Short mmCIF file of C-alpha atoms in Angstrom, two decimals:
data_model
loop_
_atom_site.label_atom_id
_atom_site.label_comp_id
_atom_site.label_asym_id
_atom_site.label_seq_id
_atom_site.Cartn_x
_atom_site.Cartn_y
_atom_site.Cartn_z
CA UNK Y 24 -39.71 -24.17 -17.93
CA UNK Y 25 -36.72 -24.60 -15.67
CA UNK Y 26 -34.34 -21.64 -15.71
CA UNK Y 27 -31.00 -22.46 -17.23
CA UNK Y 28 -29.13 -20.39 -14.62
CA UNK Y 29 -29.40 -21.21 -10.93
CA UNK Y 30 -27.58 -19.61 -8.03
CA UNK Y 31 -27.28 -21.27 -4.64
CA UNK Y 32 -26.77 -18.71 -1.91
CA UNK Y 33 -27.22 -17.64 1.68
CA UNK Y 34 -28.90 -14.36 2.56
CA UNK Y 35 -26.03 -12.88 4.58
CA UNK Y 36 -23.12 -13.71 2.30
CA UNK Y 37 -21.27 -10.86 0.55
CA UNK Y 38 -19.75 -13.51 -1.76
CA UNK Y 39 -23.22 -14.48 -2.94
CA UNK Y 40 -24.41 -10.90 -3.40
CA UNK Y 41 -21.52 -10.01 -5.68
CA UNK Y 42 -22.64 -12.81 -8.01
CA UNK Y 43 -26.27 -11.67 -7.93
CA UNK Y 44 -25.21 -8.11 -8.71
CA UNK Y 45 -23.24 -9.38 -11.70
CA UNK Y 46 -26.16 -11.42 -13.03
CA UNK Y 47 -28.51 -8.45 -12.63
CA UNK Y 48 -26.10 -6.01 -14.28
CA UNK Y 49 -25.92 -8.36 -17.24
CA UNK Y 50 -29.68 -8.80 -17.33
CA UNK Y 51 -29.33 -12.57 -16.94
CA UNK Y 52 -32.44 -14.42 -15.86
CA UNK Y 53 -31.72 -16.77 -12.97
CA UNK Y 54 -33.33 -18.78 -10.25
CA UNK Y 55 -32.10 -18.07 -6.73
CA UNK Y 56 -32.05 -20.98 -4.30
CA UNK Y 57 -31.55 -20.15 -0.63
CA UNK Y 58 -29.40 -22.68 1.18
CA UNK Y 59 -29.30 -23.20 4.91
CA UNK Y 60 -25.54 -23.36 5.38
CA UNK Y 61 -26.00 -24.64 8.96
CA UNK Y 62 -28.00 -27.59 7.70
CA UNK Y 63 -26.58 -28.24 4.28
CA UNK Y 64 -28.85 -29.77 1.71
CA UNK Y 65 -28.04 -32.79 -0.40
CA UNK Y 66 -28.27 -30.43 -3.36
CA UNK Y 67 -25.45 -28.22 -2.05
CA UNK Y 68 -23.28 -31.15 -1.01
CA UNK Y 69 -23.67 -32.76 -4.42
CA UNK Y 70 -22.89 -29.58 -6.32
CA UNK Y 71 -19.99 -28.47 -4.12
CA UNK Y 72 -18.64 -31.58 -2.41
CA UNK Y 73 -15.17 -30.06 -2.18
CA UNK Y 74 -15.84 -26.89 -0.21
CA UNK Y 75 -19.53 -27.33 0.68
CA UNK Y 76 -20.02 -23.57 0.37
CA UNK Y 77 -22.06 -20.96 -1.44
CA UNK Y 78 -22.18 -19.31 -3.91
CA UNK Y 79 -22.61 -22.06 -6.48
CA UNK Y 80 -23.60 -21.12 -10.02
CA UNK Y 81 -25.23 -23.73 -12.19
CA UNK Y 82 -25.48 -22.88 -15.87
CA UNK Y 83 -26.85 -25.49 -18.26
CA UNK Y 84 -25.79 -28.22 -15.83
CA UNK Y 85 -22.23 -26.79 -15.60
CA UNK Y 86 -21.26 -26.06 -12.00
CA UNK Y 87 -19.00 -23.12 -11.19
CA UNK Y 88 -17.62 -22.40 -7.71
CA UNK Y 89 -15.69 -19.59 -5.97
CA UNK Y 90 -17.14 -16.10 -6.30
CA UNK Y 91 -14.25 -14.54 -8.27
CA UNK Y 92 -14.21 -17.47 -10.68
CA UNK Y 93 -18.00 -17.16 -11.05
CA UNK Y 94 -17.77 -13.41 -11.75
CA UNK Y 95 -15.28 -13.96 -14.57
CA UNK Y 96 -17.36 -16.84 -15.95
CA UNK Y 97 -20.41 -14.57 -16.04
CA UNK Y 98 -18.42 -11.80 -17.71
CA UNK Y 99 -17.09 -14.13 -20.39
CA UNK Y 100 -20.36 -15.98 -21.04
CA UNK Y 101 -22.64 -12.93 -21.27
CA UNK Y 102 -20.67 -10.25 -23.06
CA UNK Y 103 -23.06 -7.30 -22.68
CA UNK Y 104 -22.16 -4.67 -20.03
CA UNK Y 105 -18.59 -5.90 -19.54
CA UNK Y 106 -17.48 -6.10 -15.92
CA UNK Y 107 -13.73 -6.38 -16.44
CA UNK Y 108 -11.78 -3.84 -18.50
CA UNK Y 109 -10.22 -4.89 -21.81
CA UNK Y 110 -6.64 -3.88 -21.07
CA UNK Y 111 -4.59 -6.79 -19.63
CA UNK Y 112 -2.86 -4.61 -17.04
CA UNK Y 113 -6.12 -3.11 -15.81
CA UNK Y 114 -7.59 -6.60 -15.62
CA UNK Y 115 -4.58 -7.74 -13.61
CA UNK Y 116 -5.04 -4.80 -11.22
CA UNK Y 117 -8.74 -5.59 -10.76
CA UNK Y 118 -7.96 -9.25 -10.00
CA UNK Y 119 -5.14 -8.27 -7.63
CA UNK Y 120 -7.32 -5.88 -5.62
CA UNK Y 121 -10.23 -8.30 -5.53
CA UNK Y 122 -8.00 -10.96 -3.96
CA UNK Y 123 -6.54 -8.40 -1.55
CA UNK Y 124 -10.04 -7.25 -0.62
CA UNK Y 125 -11.19 -10.72 0.38
CA UNK Y 126 -8.16 -11.21 2.62
CA UNK Y 127 -8.94 -7.93 4.36
CA UNK Y 128 -12.64 -8.76 4.69
CA UNK Y 129 -11.57 -11.65 6.90
CA UNK Y 130 -9.23 -9.36 8.89
CA UNK Y 131 -12.05 -6.89 9.51
CA UNK Y 132 -14.34 -9.72 10.59
CA UNK Y 133 -11.69 -11.01 12.99
CA UNK Y 134 -11.41 -7.55 14.51
CA UNK Y 135 -15.07 -7.73 15.55
CA UNK Y 136 -14.62 -10.64 17.94
CA UNK Y 137 -11.10 -10.07 19.23
CA UNK Y 138 -10.33 -8.00 22.29
CA UNK Y 139 -7.51 -5.94 23.76
CA UNK Y 140 -4.22 -5.85 21.92
CA UNK Y 141 -5.25 -8.45 19.39
CA UNK Y 142 -8.27 -6.36 18.45
CA UNK Y 143 -6.21 -3.20 18.20
CA UNK Y 144 -3.80 -4.96 15.86
CA UNK Y 145 -6.58 -6.29 13.63
CA UNK Y 146 -8.21 -2.84 13.53
CA UNK Y 147 -4.90 -1.26 12.54
CA UNK Y 148 -4.42 -3.84 9.79
CA UNK Y 149 -7.92 -3.12 8.45
CA UNK Y 150 -7.34 0.63 8.46
CA UNK Y 151 -4.05 0.17 6.57
CA UNK Y 152 -5.89 -1.91 4.01
CA UNK Y 153 -8.53 0.79 3.60
CA UNK Y 154 -5.77 3.36 3.10
CA UNK Y 155 -4.39 1.33 0.21
CA UNK Y 156 -7.86 0.97 -1.27
CA UNK Y 157 -8.49 4.71 -0.86
CA UNK Y 158 -5.29 5.36 -2.78
CA UNK Y 159 -6.41 2.97 -5.52
CA UNK Y 160 -9.77 4.70 -5.85
CA UNK Y 161 -8.52 8.31 -5.73
CA UNK Y 162 -10.60 10.52 -8.05
CA UNK Y 163 -12.38 7.77 -9.92
CA UNK Y 164 -16.14 7.50 -9.78
CA UNK Y 165 -15.99 3.72 -9.60
CA UNK Y 166 -12.89 1.53 -9.27
CA UNK Y 167 -12.58 1.04 -13.00
CA UNK Y 168 -13.57 4.54 -14.00
CA UNK Y 169 -16.95 5.84 -15.05
CA UNK Y 170 -19.04 2.70 -14.85
CA UNK Y 171 -19.60 0.02 -12.20
CA UNK Y 172 -17.46 -3.08 -12.75
CA UNK Y 173 -15.85 -6.25 -11.40
CA UNK Y 174 -13.82 -4.58 -8.69
CA UNK Y 175 -16.77 -2.57 -7.37
CA UNK Y 176 -18.70 -5.83 -7.00
CA UNK Y 177 -15.74 -7.64 -5.44
CA UNK Y 178 -15.20 -4.80 -2.94
CA UNK Y 179 -18.93 -4.15 -2.49
CA UNK Y 180 -18.70 -5.64 1.02
CA UNK Y 181 -16.96 -2.43 2.10
CA UNK Y 182 -20.10 -0.44 1.31
CA UNK Y 183 -22.54 -2.51 3.36
CA UNK Y 184 -20.97 -5.36 5.35
CA UNK Y 185 -18.10 -3.31 6.75
CA UNK Y 186 -20.47 -0.87 8.49
CA UNK Y 187 -22.27 -3.92 9.95
CA UNK Y 188 -18.96 -5.21 11.27
CA UNK Y 189 -18.10 -1.79 12.68
CA UNK Y 190 -21.41 -1.77 14.55
CA UNK Y 191 -21.25 -5.28 15.99
CA UNK Y 192 -17.53 -4.96 16.69
CA UNK Y 193 -17.87 -1.53 18.34
CA UNK Y 194 -15.17 -0.07 16.18
CA UNK Y 195 -14.80 2.71 13.66
CA UNK Y 196 -12.69 2.02 10.63
CA UNK Y 197 -14.21 4.17 7.89
CA UNK Y 198 -13.89 7.74 9.11
CA UNK Y 199 -15.30 10.05 6.44
CA UNK Y 200 -12.56 12.68 6.78
CA UNK Y 201 -9.89 10.03 6.39
CA UNK Y 202 -11.51 8.19 3.49
CA UNK Y 203 -13.26 10.74 1.27
CA UNK Y 204 -12.93 8.68 -1.93
CA UNK Y 205 -14.28 5.49 -0.39
CA UNK Y 206 -17.09 7.42 1.35
CA UNK Y 207 -18.15 8.97 -1.94
CA UNK Y 208 -17.90 5.64 -3.74
CA UNK Y 209 -20.05 3.94 -1.09
CA UNK Y 210 -22.77 6.49 -1.63
CA UNK Y 211 -22.70 6.02 -5.43
CA UNK Y 212 -22.46 2.25 -5.16
CA UNK Y 213 -25.40 1.88 -2.78
CA UNK Y 214 -27.62 4.13 -4.86
CA UNK Y 215 -26.89 2.28 -8.11
CA UNK Y 216 -30.25 0.91 -9.35
CA UNK Y 217 -29.09 -2.72 -9.39
CA UNK Y 218 -27.27 -2.63 -6.04
CA UNK Y 219 -29.86 -0.76 -4.00
CA UNK Y 220 -32.53 -3.31 -4.82
CA UNK Y 221 -30.34 -6.23 -3.93
CA UNK Y 222 -29.02 -5.88 -0.39
CA UNK Y 223 -29.80 -7.96 2.68
CA UNK Y 224 -32.10 -6.36 5.31
CA UNK Y 225 -29.88 -4.22 7.55
CA UNK Y 226 -31.36 -4.95 10.98
CA UNK Y 227 -31.48 -8.69 10.46
CA UNK Y 228 -27.94 -8.64 9.12
CA UNK Y 229 -26.71 -6.83 12.23
CA UNK Y 230 -28.45 -9.36 14.48
CA UNK Y 231 -27.00 -12.26 12.50
CA UNK Y 232 -23.42 -10.99 12.62
CA UNK Y 233 -23.71 -9.96 16.23
CA UNK Y 234 -24.68 -13.52 17.14
CA UNK Y 235 -21.83 -14.90 15.07
CA UNK Y 236 -19.40 -12.46 16.65
CA UNK Y 237 -20.44 -13.50 20.12
CA UNK Y 238 -20.11 -17.17 19.28
CA UNK Y 239 -16.61 -16.64 17.89
CA UNK Y 240 -15.62 -14.56 20.91
CA UNK Y 241 -16.82 -17.26 23.29
CA UNK Y 242 -15.00 -20.02 21.51
CA UNK Y 243 -11.79 -18.00 21.17
CA UNK Y 244 -11.80 -16.78 24.77
CA UNK Y 245 -13.28 -19.68 26.76
CA UNK Y 246 -14.71 -18.47 30.07
CA UNK Y 247 -12.03 -18.27 32.76
CA UNK Y 248 -12.60 -19.81 36.15
CA UNK Y 249 -13.96 -17.21 38.54
CA UNK Y 250 -11.34 -16.13 41.05
CA UNK L 16 9.33 -1.59 -30.02
CA UNK L 17 11.68 -3.10 -27.47
CA UNK L 18 9.81 -4.74 -24.64
CA UNK L 19 11.30 -4.69 -21.21
CA UNK L 20 10.31 -7.66 -19.10
CA UNK L 21 11.79 -8.23 -15.66
CA UNK L 22 10.93 -10.95 -13.18
CA UNK L 23 11.70 -10.54 -9.48
CA UNK L 24 11.79 -13.90 -7.69
CA UNK L 25 14.03 -16.00 -5.48
CA UNK L 26 16.16 -18.96 -6.53
CA UNK L 27 13.80 -21.41 -4.85
CA UNK L 28 10.44 -19.67 -5.14
CA UNK L 29 7.78 -22.09 -6.36
CA UNK L 30 5.51 -19.28 -7.34
CA UNK L 31 8.30 -17.50 -9.20
CA UNK L 32 9.00 -20.68 -11.11
CA UNK L 33 5.48 -20.60 -12.55
CA UNK L 34 6.24 -17.26 -14.12
CA UNK L 35 9.57 -18.44 -15.53
CA UNK L 36 7.71 -21.31 -17.21
CA UNK L 37 4.94 -19.06 -18.55
CA UNK L 38 7.42 -16.60 -20.05
CA UNK L 39 9.54 -19.36 -21.57
CA UNK L 40 6.54 -21.17 -23.06
CA UNK L 41 5.53 -17.92 -24.72
CA UNK L 42 9.06 -17.33 -25.97
CA UNK L 43 9.37 -14.01 -24.15
CA UNK L 44 12.81 -12.57 -23.41
CA UNK L 45 13.13 -11.48 -19.80
CA UNK L 46 15.61 -10.49 -17.13
CA UNK L 47 15.51 -12.48 -13.96
CA UNK L 48 16.41 -10.92 -10.62
CA UNK L 49 16.83 -13.21 -7.61
CA UNK L 50 15.89 -11.39 -4.43
CA UNK L 51 17.18 -11.96 -0.93
CA UNK L 52 13.99 -11.82 1.10
CA UNK L 53 15.89 -11.18 4.31
CA UNK L 54 17.20 -8.02 2.71
CA UNK L 55 14.57 -6.81 0.27
CA UNK L 56 15.80 -4.61 -2.52
CA UNK L 57 14.43 -1.10 -3.12
CA UNK L 58 13.24 -2.46 -6.47
CA UNK L 59 11.01 -5.07 -4.80
CA UNK L 60 9.65 -2.58 -2.29
CA UNK L 61 8.90 -0.17 -5.12
CA UNK L 62 7.22 -2.73 -7.38
CA UNK L 63 5.24 -4.63 -4.75
CA UNK L 64 4.55 -2.13 -1.99
CA UNK L 65 1.38 -3.93 -0.88
CA UNK L 66 2.78 -7.38 -0.10
CA UNK L 67 6.57 -6.88 -0.55
CA UNK L 68 6.72 -10.44 -1.91
CA UNK L 69 7.91 -12.25 -4.99
CA UNK L 70 7.21 -12.99 -7.76
CA UNK L 71 6.72 -9.61 -9.36
CA UNK L 72 6.59 -9.10 -13.10
CA UNK L 73 7.66 -5.73 -14.43
CA UNK L 74 6.59 -5.06 -18.01
CA UNK L 75 7.73 -1.78 -19.55
CA UNK L 76 8.03 -0.28 -16.08
CA UNK L 77 4.61 -1.39 -14.80
CA UNK L 78 4.46 -4.06 -12.13
CA UNK L 79 2.06 -6.94 -11.55
CA UNK L 80 2.12 -9.23 -8.53
CA UNK L 81 0.36 -12.42 -7.33
CA UNK L 82 1.55 -15.33 -9.44
CA UNK L 83 -1.79 -16.52 -10.83
CA UNK L 84 -2.73 -12.94 -11.72
CA UNK L 85 0.66 -12.60 -13.45
CA UNK L 86 0.13 -15.76 -15.52
CA UNK L 87 -3.23 -14.50 -16.75
CA UNK L 88 -1.64 -11.15 -17.58
CA UNK L 89 1.06 -12.91 -19.60
CA UNK L 90 -1.54 -15.02 -21.39
CA UNK L 91 -3.63 -11.98 -22.30
CA UNK L 92 -0.68 -9.80 -23.35
CA UNK L 93 1.20 -12.32 -25.50
CA UNK L 94 -1.28 -14.34 -27.48
CA UNK L 95 0.96 -17.10 -28.89
CA UNK L 96 0.75 -20.56 -27.24
CA UNK L 97 -2.38 -19.83 -25.21
CA UNK L 98 -2.27 -21.14 -21.64
CA UNK L 99 -5.99 -20.83 -20.94
CA UNK L 100 -8.81 -22.18 -23.07
CA UNK L 101 -11.14 -19.78 -24.86
CA UNK L 102 -14.15 -21.58 -23.41
CA UNK L 103 -15.48 -19.79 -20.27
CA UNK L 104 -16.29 -23.04 -18.46
CA UNK L 105 -12.87 -24.59 -19.14
CA UNK L 106 -11.27 -21.35 -17.93
CA UNK L 107 -13.40 -21.38 -14.79
CA UNK L 108 -12.33 -24.95 -14.05
CA UNK L 109 -8.64 -24.14 -14.53
CA UNK L 110 -8.92 -21.11 -12.25
CA UNK L 111 -10.86 -23.04 -9.61
CA UNK L 112 -8.37 -25.91 -9.49
CA UNK L 113 -5.38 -23.55 -9.46
CA UNK L 114 -6.85 -21.85 -6.39
CA UNK L 115 -7.57 -25.25 -4.85
CA UNK L 116 -3.95 -26.21 -5.44
CA UNK L 117 -2.68 -23.11 -3.67
CA UNK L 118 -5.24 -23.01 -0.86
CA UNK L 119 -5.60 -26.69 -0.02
CA UNK L 120 -3.08 -29.00 -1.68
CA UNK L 121 0.04 -27.03 -0.87
CA UNK L 122 -0.88 -26.48 2.77
CA UNK L 123 -1.95 -30.09 3.32
CA UNK L 124 1.29 -31.44 1.88
CA UNK L 125 3.29 -28.97 3.93
CA UNK L 126 1.45 -30.21 7.03
CA UNK L 127 2.56 -33.75 6.28
CA UNK L 128 6.10 -32.54 5.92
CA UNK L 129 6.42 -30.56 9.11
CA UNK L 130 4.45 -32.83 11.43
CA UNK L 131 5.27 -36.12 13.11
CA UNK L 132 3.40 -39.12 14.50
CA UNK L 133 -0.36 -38.88 14.80
CA UNK L 134 -0.54 -35.34 13.44
CA UNK L 135 1.40 -36.42 10.41
CA UNK L 136 -0.96 -39.34 9.81
CA UNK L 137 -3.97 -37.06 9.98
CA UNK L 138 -2.33 -34.56 7.67
CA UNK L 139 -1.57 -37.36 5.25
CA UNK L 140 -5.25 -38.35 5.08
CA UNK L 141 -6.24 -34.81 4.19
CA UNK L 142 -3.45 -34.51 1.61
CA UNK L 143 -4.49 -37.78 -0.03
CA UNK L 144 -8.11 -36.66 -0.31
CA UNK L 145 -6.99 -33.48 -2.01
CA UNK L 146 -4.63 -35.31 -4.34
CA UNK L 147 -7.38 -37.75 -5.26
CA UNK L 148 -9.36 -34.85 -6.69
CA UNK L 149 -6.39 -33.86 -8.84
CA UNK L 150 -5.98 -37.48 -9.94
CA UNK L 151 -9.61 -37.48 -11.14
CA UNK L 152 -8.97 -34.28 -13.01
CA UNK L 153 -6.31 -36.00 -15.11
CA UNK L 154 -8.54 -38.79 -16.45
CA UNK L 155 -8.08 -39.10 -20.20
CA UNK L 156 -5.55 -36.27 -20.30
CA UNK L 157 -1.82 -36.07 -20.70
CA UNK L 158 -1.60 -32.70 -19.00
CA UNK L 159 -4.15 -30.80 -16.92
CA UNK L 160 -4.43 -28.55 -19.96
CA UNK L 161 -5.15 -31.51 -22.26
CA UNK L 162 -2.64 -32.35 -24.94
CA UNK L 163 -0.44 -29.37 -24.16
CA UNK L 164 0.82 -27.75 -20.98
CA UNK L 165 -1.57 -25.06 -19.83
CA UNK L 166 -2.40 -22.68 -16.99
CA UNK L 167 -3.31 -25.41 -14.51
CA UNK L 168 -0.14 -27.40 -15.22
CA UNK L 169 1.92 -24.31 -14.41
CA UNK L 170 -0.15 -23.64 -11.30
CA UNK L 171 0.33 -27.21 -10.03
CA UNK L 172 3.82 -27.63 -11.44
CA UNK L 173 5.44 -27.25 -8.04
CA UNK L 174 4.07 -30.72 -7.20
CA UNK L 175 6.21 -32.32 -9.88
CA UNK L 176 9.41 -31.30 -8.18
CA UNK L 177 8.77 -30.45 -4.57
CA UNK L 178 7.03 -33.71 -3.73
CA UNK L 179 10.19 -35.73 -4.37
CA UNK L 180 12.22 -33.36 -2.21
CA UNK L 181 9.73 -33.47 0.67
CA UNK L 182 9.22 -37.23 0.45
CA UNK L 183 12.96 -37.80 0.61
CA UNK L 184 13.37 -35.56 3.67
CA UNK L 185 10.37 -36.82 5.60
CA UNK L 186 10.74 -40.44 4.58
CA UNK L 187 7.05 -40.66 3.75
CA UNK L 188 5.48 -41.60 0.44
CA UNK L 189 2.70 -39.18 -0.37
CA UNK L 190 2.12 -39.85 -4.04
CA UNK L 191 2.29 -43.60 -4.57
CA UNK L 192 1.85 -45.55 -7.80
CA UNK L 193 -1.19 -47.57 -6.73
CA UNK L 194 -3.31 -44.63 -5.66
CA UNK L 195 -2.05 -41.94 -8.01
CA UNK L 196 -0.88 -43.47 -11.30
CA UNK L 197 -2.08 -40.52 -13.40
CA UNK L 198 -0.56 -37.92 -11.12
CA UNK L 199 2.78 -39.73 -11.16
CA UNK L 200 2.62 -39.97 -14.93
CA UNK L 201 1.90 -36.26 -15.16
CA UNK L 202 4.71 -35.39 -12.78
CA UNK L 203 7.12 -37.23 -15.03
CA UNK L 204 5.82 -35.76 -18.31
CA UNK L 205 5.71 -32.26 -16.91
CA UNK L 206 9.07 -32.20 -15.16
CA UNK L 207 10.82 -33.49 -18.25
CA UNK L 208 9.04 -31.29 -20.76
CA UNK L 209 11.29 -28.90 -22.71
CA UNK L 210 11.63 -25.47 -21.12
CA UNK L 211 10.21 -26.87 -17.87
CA UNK L 212 13.06 -29.26 -17.17
CA UNK L 213 15.79 -26.68 -17.59
CA UNK L 214 14.30 -24.34 -15.00
CA UNK L 215 14.23 -26.46 -11.85
CA UNK L 216 16.27 -25.06 -8.96
CA UNK L 217 19.29 -27.20 -7.99
CA UNK L 218 18.03 -30.27 -6.11
CA UNK L 219 20.78 -30.40 -3.48
CA UNK L 220 20.20 -26.77 -2.58
CA UNK L 221 16.46 -27.44 -2.26
CA UNK L 222 17.05 -30.46 -0.02
CA UNK L 223 19.21 -28.36 2.29
CA UNK L 224 16.77 -25.50 2.37
CA UNK L 225 13.74 -27.63 3.20
CA UNK L 226 15.63 -29.69 5.74
CA UNK L 227 16.42 -26.46 7.60
CA UNK L 228 12.80 -25.31 7.34
CA UNK L 229 11.62 -28.64 8.73
CA UNK L 230 14.01 -28.44 11.67
CA UNK L 231 12.93 -24.88 12.44
CA UNK L 232 9.29 -25.90 12.45
CA UNK L 233 9.83 -28.63 15.03
CA UNK L 234 11.75 -26.34 17.40
#
């Protein structure tokens, strides 16, 4: 029998993983379909003709796009183990920080392939962002308190993809002494039973992002004529 | 219990306008503070330390920023006249298209406005493709929210006013009757709806402001 929930994804994407984590936390049965985003299938192009991207959630023939939108859809459709808090202000804070986080993910990524002053600026911007996030986390076990929730999933890239970016970008952003709350949260997050079983393979991920970094670097700084 | 609701915005802010509409549609009393972004007030810096931008909603001393996040906060805090559907899929669609409006439609229309010649033509093609998707969204509906104004109407509401200003200044028709009959119909219904129509910033002031912005872009 065909599963009523399908998720189209790509094995390196933090946006896809946050959706998988949500489905697993809710105990929702789903079929995962790996997409080759460099050779997009008819299936992907039909389901997401607008952005042609993953993740795409298909539930009972309904198609939902954009990872934050998908997370909220999942939370509202399957009400067990709520991901978002009930209080409107806390929900607003979670949504605000999730949006902020995704902007800063792109900044951190940029920092990996930039050089010189541009790199230094991007690194500084990323560190400032982490400082704000550290402040937001403070003494909480997870971002929303005692249990793992929406914002932990949305910021989950910090726990696993950021260290990959630090490695391929030869930079250190997350110094333990400077970010004790985030460091502690990373350790809890990565050892959570659902998360630890659903992470991309580290070595392959590093290779993948290193290749991407190099490609971006080469296209951004085209080779100068030799003097 | 007396509620204290303050809205920090600017006189012309499109995103601030969304919040004015949301508060008015819910019948919420609020104080409006127009900021001078070249000289940001201590209040703004205190209430939005992360981005230092408007709009910011302050409710009983607690601040919320990012306009779409604010609208959802308003909808969840004051339950009368709901702006979002209860159905998770309908909500997801409204949220998706609101983000599409902000990420793609706004920037593509702005590109048409600030460019000239070939670049403008290319920008126009992209803008039209984006607008076509919105046109399809309106099939069989009076508003994006259905029979009544909803979240997505507020999110896209800037179109109903700004388009006329930009078209006049750039002498280019972006939303024409043949290609976008539904969108034009919506623009009219929305801009003249009670509570919406009384909130538009003064047209002459907007024309001047955007003319200056256009000139600065081409320098």
